[in-house]
Amino acid sequence: MTATTIPTQAATALTSAPITPEQLAELRSNDPAVRILDVRTGGEYETAHIAGSYNVPLDTLAEHARDLAAVDHQVVLVCQTGGRATQAHGTLTSAGKDTLHVLVGGMVAWEASGGDVVRGTTERWAMDRQVRLTAGSLVLGAIGASLAIPKAKWIAGGVGAGLTYSALSNTCAMAAVLSKLPYNQTDACDIAGVLDSLHEETATEAR
């Protein structure tokens, strides 16, 4: 999603548009009931997240799109840099949610702006870093193996093609697979509890 320049004071009046960290801070001040959904993995969320946000990983969000779209309050979607939040935006928009925003730059931009962050005791790598490590390892392994098995070089080509498609489609199959690993799985998302909290009159206090 391409960021647009919009007046900070108008943030609360928007129905569906990207929102900067500064606009989000003002929106939370003007509308305490705004909901922040963090669509990263549970591991990423537990490492660091915006105070008061709710963890609903992207795959879980897709499974409960209609329930989440029924939330009356404004919703801001957050991920590490914006890509997954943009995917979530499309899913919830299709399910009928209109008062919906994507945080431009994600957690990276929020932390850089000095926004409130809750940090866990265990640090896990962000998904984009995991993807880079996995893709790089596959390419290096394929090149090394090709010295003995020439056809192994096609593995490196396949990884390159996959990354190209990922950029063009703004999706990442490798990230979807990695998100299923135990390393990225936690109990941070209790979807039943999250749905109950999202429908409450006022947002849960920062936690």
GROMACS .gro file of C-alpha atoms in nm:
model
  207
    1MET     CA    1   0.000   0.000   0.000
    2THR     CA    2   0.137   0.341  -0.100
    3ALA     CA    3   0.150   0.589   0.183
    4THR     CA    4  -0.043   0.912   0.135
    5THR     CA    5   0.020   1.242   0.307
    6ILE     CA    6  -0.276   1.328   0.525
    7PRO     CA    7  -0.318   1.590   0.799
    8THR     CA    8  -0.255   1.447   1.144
    9GLN     CA    9  -0.561   1.619   1.289
   10ALA     CA   10  -0.781   1.445   1.033
   11ALA     CA   11  -0.667   1.095   1.127
   12THR     CA   12  -0.975   1.016   1.335
   13ALA     CA   13  -1.204   1.104   1.045
   14LEU     CA   14  -1.047   0.865   0.797
   15THR     CA   15  -1.228   0.549   0.701
   16SER     CA   16  -0.950   0.354   0.530
   17ALA     CA   17  -0.604   0.496   0.470
   18PRO     CA   18  -0.239   0.444   0.565
   19ILE     CA   19  -0.144   0.608   0.893
   20THR     CA   20   0.196   0.727   1.016
   21PRO     CA   21   0.330   0.662   1.368
   22GLU     CA   22   0.266   1.026   1.458
   23GLN     CA   23  -0.092   1.005   1.333
   24LEU     CA   24  -0.145   0.682   1.524
   25ALA     CA   25  -0.025   0.843   1.846
   26GLU     CA   26  -0.273   1.129   1.799
   27LEU     CA   27  -0.551   0.892   1.697
   28ARG     CA   28  -0.504   0.691   2.017
   29SER     CA   29  -0.516   1.012   2.218
   30ASN     CA   30  -0.837   1.128   2.049
   31ASP     CA   31  -1.003   0.786   2.031
   32PRO     CA   32  -0.907   0.557   2.323
   33ALA     CA   33  -1.128   0.283   2.176
   34VAL     CA   34  -0.913   0.242   1.864
   35ARG     CA   35  -0.793  -0.117   1.825
   36ILE     CA   36  -0.441  -0.208   1.716
   37LEU     CA   37  -0.403  -0.553   1.561
   38ASP     CA   38  -0.049  -0.689   1.533
   39VAL     CA   39  -0.052  -0.948   1.254
   40ARG     CA   40   0.303  -1.076   1.308
   41THR     CA   41   0.382  -1.418   1.454
   42GLY     CA   42   0.342  -1.476   1.826
   43GLY     CA   43   0.720  -1.492   1.860
   44GLU     CA   44   0.770  -1.151   1.701
   45TYR     CA   45   0.488  -1.004   1.909
   46GLU     CA   46   0.633  -1.133   2.235
   47THR     CA   47   0.973  -0.989   2.146
   48ALA     CA   48   0.832  -0.636   2.111
   49HIS     CA   49   0.489  -0.489   2.045
   50ILE     CA   50   0.295  -0.165   2.072
   51ALA     CA   51   0.150  -0.122   2.419
   52GLY     CA   52  -0.218  -0.215   2.422
   53SER     CA   53  -0.210  -0.399   2.088
   54TYR     CA   54  -0.362  -0.741   2.021
   55ASN     CA   55  -0.178  -1.026   1.850
   56VAL     CA   56  -0.371  -1.183   1.562
   57PRO     CA   57  -0.120  -1.354   1.327
   58LEU     CA   58  -0.196  -1.320   0.957
   59ASP     CA   59  -0.314  -1.679   0.909
   60THR     CA   60  -0.539  -1.658   1.217
   61LEU     CA   61  -0.678  -1.327   1.095
   62ALA     CA   62  -0.778  -1.485   0.765
   63GLU     CA   63  -0.967  -1.760   0.949
   64HIS     CA   64  -1.162  -1.508   1.160
   65ALA     CA   65  -1.194  -1.224   0.908
   66ARG     CA   66  -1.571  -1.184   0.940
   67ASP     CA   67  -1.560  -1.173   1.320
   68LEU     CA   68  -1.280  -0.916   1.314
   69ALA     CA   69  -1.452  -0.709   1.045
   70ALA     CA   70  -1.757  -0.685   1.273
   71VAL     CA   71  -1.562  -0.484   1.533
   72ASP     CA   72  -1.729  -0.141   1.555
   73HIS     CA   73  -1.415   0.050   1.651
   74GLN     CA   74  -1.145   0.186   1.424
   75VAL     CA   75  -0.872  -0.071   1.364
   76VAL     CA   76  -0.504  -0.013   1.290
   77LEU     CA   77  -0.306  -0.304   1.142
   78VAL     CA   78   0.060  -0.345   1.231
   79CYS     CA   79   0.340  -0.581   1.125
   80GLN     CA   80   0.719  -0.544   1.110
   81THR     CA   81   0.746  -0.317   0.805
   82GLY     CA   82   0.397  -0.300   0.653
   83GLY     CA   83   0.373  -0.587   0.405
   84ARG     CA   84   0.172  -0.833   0.613
   85ALA     CA   85  -0.048  -0.555   0.749
   86THR     CA   86  -0.131  -0.459   0.390
   87GLN     CA   87  -0.232  -0.819   0.318
   88ALA     CA   88  -0.447  -0.817   0.631
   89HIS     CA   89  -0.604  -0.490   0.515
   90GLY     CA   90  -0.716  -0.657   0.193
   91THR     CA   91  -0.860  -0.953   0.383
   92LEU     CA   92  -1.059  -0.742   0.628
   93THR     CA   93  -1.173  -0.497   0.360
   94SER     CA   94  -1.311  -0.789   0.159
   95ALA     CA   95  -1.491  -0.905   0.474
   96GLY     CA   96  -1.664  -0.566   0.503
   97LYS     CA   97  -1.445  -0.363   0.742
   98ASP     CA   98  -1.406   0.000   0.637
   99THR     CA   99  -1.272   0.191   0.940
  100LEU     CA  100  -0.932   0.036   0.888
  101HIS     CA  101  -0.576   0.167   0.866
  102VAL     CA  102  -0.227   0.027   0.803
  103LEU     CA  103   0.064   0.163   1.008
  104VAL     CA  104   0.316   0.289   0.753
  105GLY     CA  105   0.656   0.132   0.819
  106GLY     CA  106   0.518  -0.102   1.086
  107MET     CA  107   0.702  -0.167   1.411
  108VAL     CA  108   1.028  -0.044   1.263
  109ALA     CA  109   0.880   0.302   1.206
  110TRP     CA  110   0.691   0.299   1.537
  111GLU     CA  111   1.006   0.229   1.738
  112ALA     CA  112   1.203   0.486   1.539
  113SER     CA  113   0.940   0.748   1.625
  114GLY     CA  114   0.979   0.677   1.997
  115GLY     CA  115   0.640   0.510   2.037
  116ASP     CA  116   0.558   0.304   2.347
  117VAL     CA  117   0.684  -0.054   2.312
  118VAL     CA  118   0.642  -0.353   2.542
  119ARG     CA  119   0.947  -0.580   2.528
  120GLY     CA  120   0.957  -0.947   2.622
  121THR     CA  121   1.233  -1.137   2.797
  122THR     CA  122   1.306  -1.355   2.493
  123GLU     CA  123   1.412  -1.204   2.161
  124ARG     CA  124   1.313  -1.376   1.838
  125TRP     CA  125   1.417  -1.270   1.492
  126ALA     CA  126   1.170  -1.071   1.284
  127MET     CA  127   1.018  -1.270   0.997
  128ASP     CA  128   1.194  -1.076   0.722
  129ARG     CA  129   1.528  -1.157   0.886
  130GLN     CA  130   1.434  -1.526   0.905
  131VAL     CA  131   1.341  -1.521   0.535
  132ARG     CA  132   1.674  -1.363   0.440
  133LEU     CA  133   1.867  -1.623   0.639
  134THR     CA  134   1.671  -1.914   0.491
  135ALA     CA  135   1.689  -1.786   0.134
  136GLY     CA  136   2.059  -1.705   0.163
  137SER     CA  137   2.138  -2.044   0.313
  138LEU     CA  138   1.950  -2.224   0.035
  139VAL     CA  139   2.135  -2.028  -0.233
  140LEU     CA  140   2.477  -2.085  -0.074
  141GLY     CA  141   2.400  -2.453  -0.022
  142ALA     CA  142   2.285  -2.494  -0.381
  143ILE     CA  143   2.596  -2.324  -0.520
  144GLY     CA  144   2.820  -2.541  -0.304
  145ALA     CA  145   2.633  -2.857  -0.401
  146SER     CA  146   2.650  -2.764  -0.770
  147LEU     CA  147   3.027  -2.822  -0.762
  148ALA     CA  148   2.949  -3.192  -0.728
  149ILE     CA  149   2.595  -3.198  -0.868
  150PRO     CA  150   2.566  -2.934  -1.144
  151LYS     CA  151   2.186  -2.944  -1.152
  152ALA     CA  152   2.175  -2.824  -0.791
  153LYS     CA  153   2.227  -2.472  -0.924
  154TRP     CA  154   1.861  -2.471  -1.024
  155ILE     CA  155   1.770  -2.465  -0.656
  156ALA     CA  156   1.933  -2.123  -0.633
  157GLY     CA  157   1.741  -2.018  -0.942
  158GLY     CA  158   1.418  -2.137  -0.784
  159VAL     CA  159   1.484  -1.934  -0.471
  160GLY     CA  160   1.552  -1.626  -0.683
  161ALA     CA  161   1.232  -1.677  -0.879
  162GLY     CA  162   1.037  -1.718  -0.556
  163LEU     CA  163   1.177  -1.396  -0.411
  164THR     CA  164   1.098  -1.211  -0.735
  165TYR     CA  165   0.738  -1.332  -0.725
  166SER     CA  166   0.721  -1.241  -0.357
  167ALA     CA  167   0.815  -0.882  -0.438
  168LEU     CA  168   0.576  -0.854  -0.733
  169SER     CA  169   0.279  -1.004  -0.549
  170ASN     CA  170   0.360  -0.856  -0.206
  171THR     CA  171   0.325  -1.204  -0.055
  172CYS     CA  172   0.583  -1.447   0.081
  173ALA     CA  173   0.528  -1.822   0.075
  174MET     CA  174   0.854  -1.877   0.262
  175ALA     CA  175   0.738  -1.653   0.547
  176ALA     CA  176   0.409  -1.841   0.561
  177VAL     CA  177   0.598  -2.170   0.602
  178LEU     CA  178   0.843  -2.031   0.857
  179SER     CA  179   0.559  -1.888   1.065
  180LYS     CA  180   0.444  -2.246   1.134
  181LEU     CA  181   0.773  -2.345   1.298
  182PRO     CA  182   0.774  -2.394   1.679
  183TYR     CA  183   1.024  -2.106   1.702
  184ASN     CA  184   0.749  -1.867   1.592
  185GLN     CA  185   0.460  -2.027   1.779
  186THR     CA  186   0.347  -1.895   2.118
  187ASP     CA  187   0.024  -1.863   2.311
  188ALA     CA  188   0.023  -1.484   2.261
  189CYS     CA  189  -0.294  -1.506   2.054
  190ASP     CA  190  -0.603  -1.631   2.235
  191ILE     CA  191  -0.841  -1.554   1.950
  192ALA     CA  192  -1.157  -1.603   2.158
  193GLY     CA  193  -1.026  -1.366   2.425
  194VAL     CA  194  -0.904  -1.120   2.163
  195LEU     CA  195  -1.245  -1.108   1.994
  196ASP     CA  196  -1.416  -1.047   2.328
  197SER     CA  197  -1.174  -0.765   2.412
  198LEU     CA  198  -1.206  -0.606   2.069
  199HIS     CA  199  -1.580  -0.572   2.113
  200GLU     CA  200  -1.556  -0.409   2.456
  201GLU     CA  201  -1.651  -0.042   2.483
  202THR     CA  202  -1.299   0.083   2.557
  203ALA     CA  203  -0.960  -0.054   2.465
  204THR     CA  204  -0.773  -0.272   2.711
  205GLU     CA  205  -0.512  -0.086   2.912
  206ALA     CA  206  -0.157  -0.113   2.776
  207ARG     CA  207  -0.005  -0.446   2.866
   0.00000   0.00000   0.00000
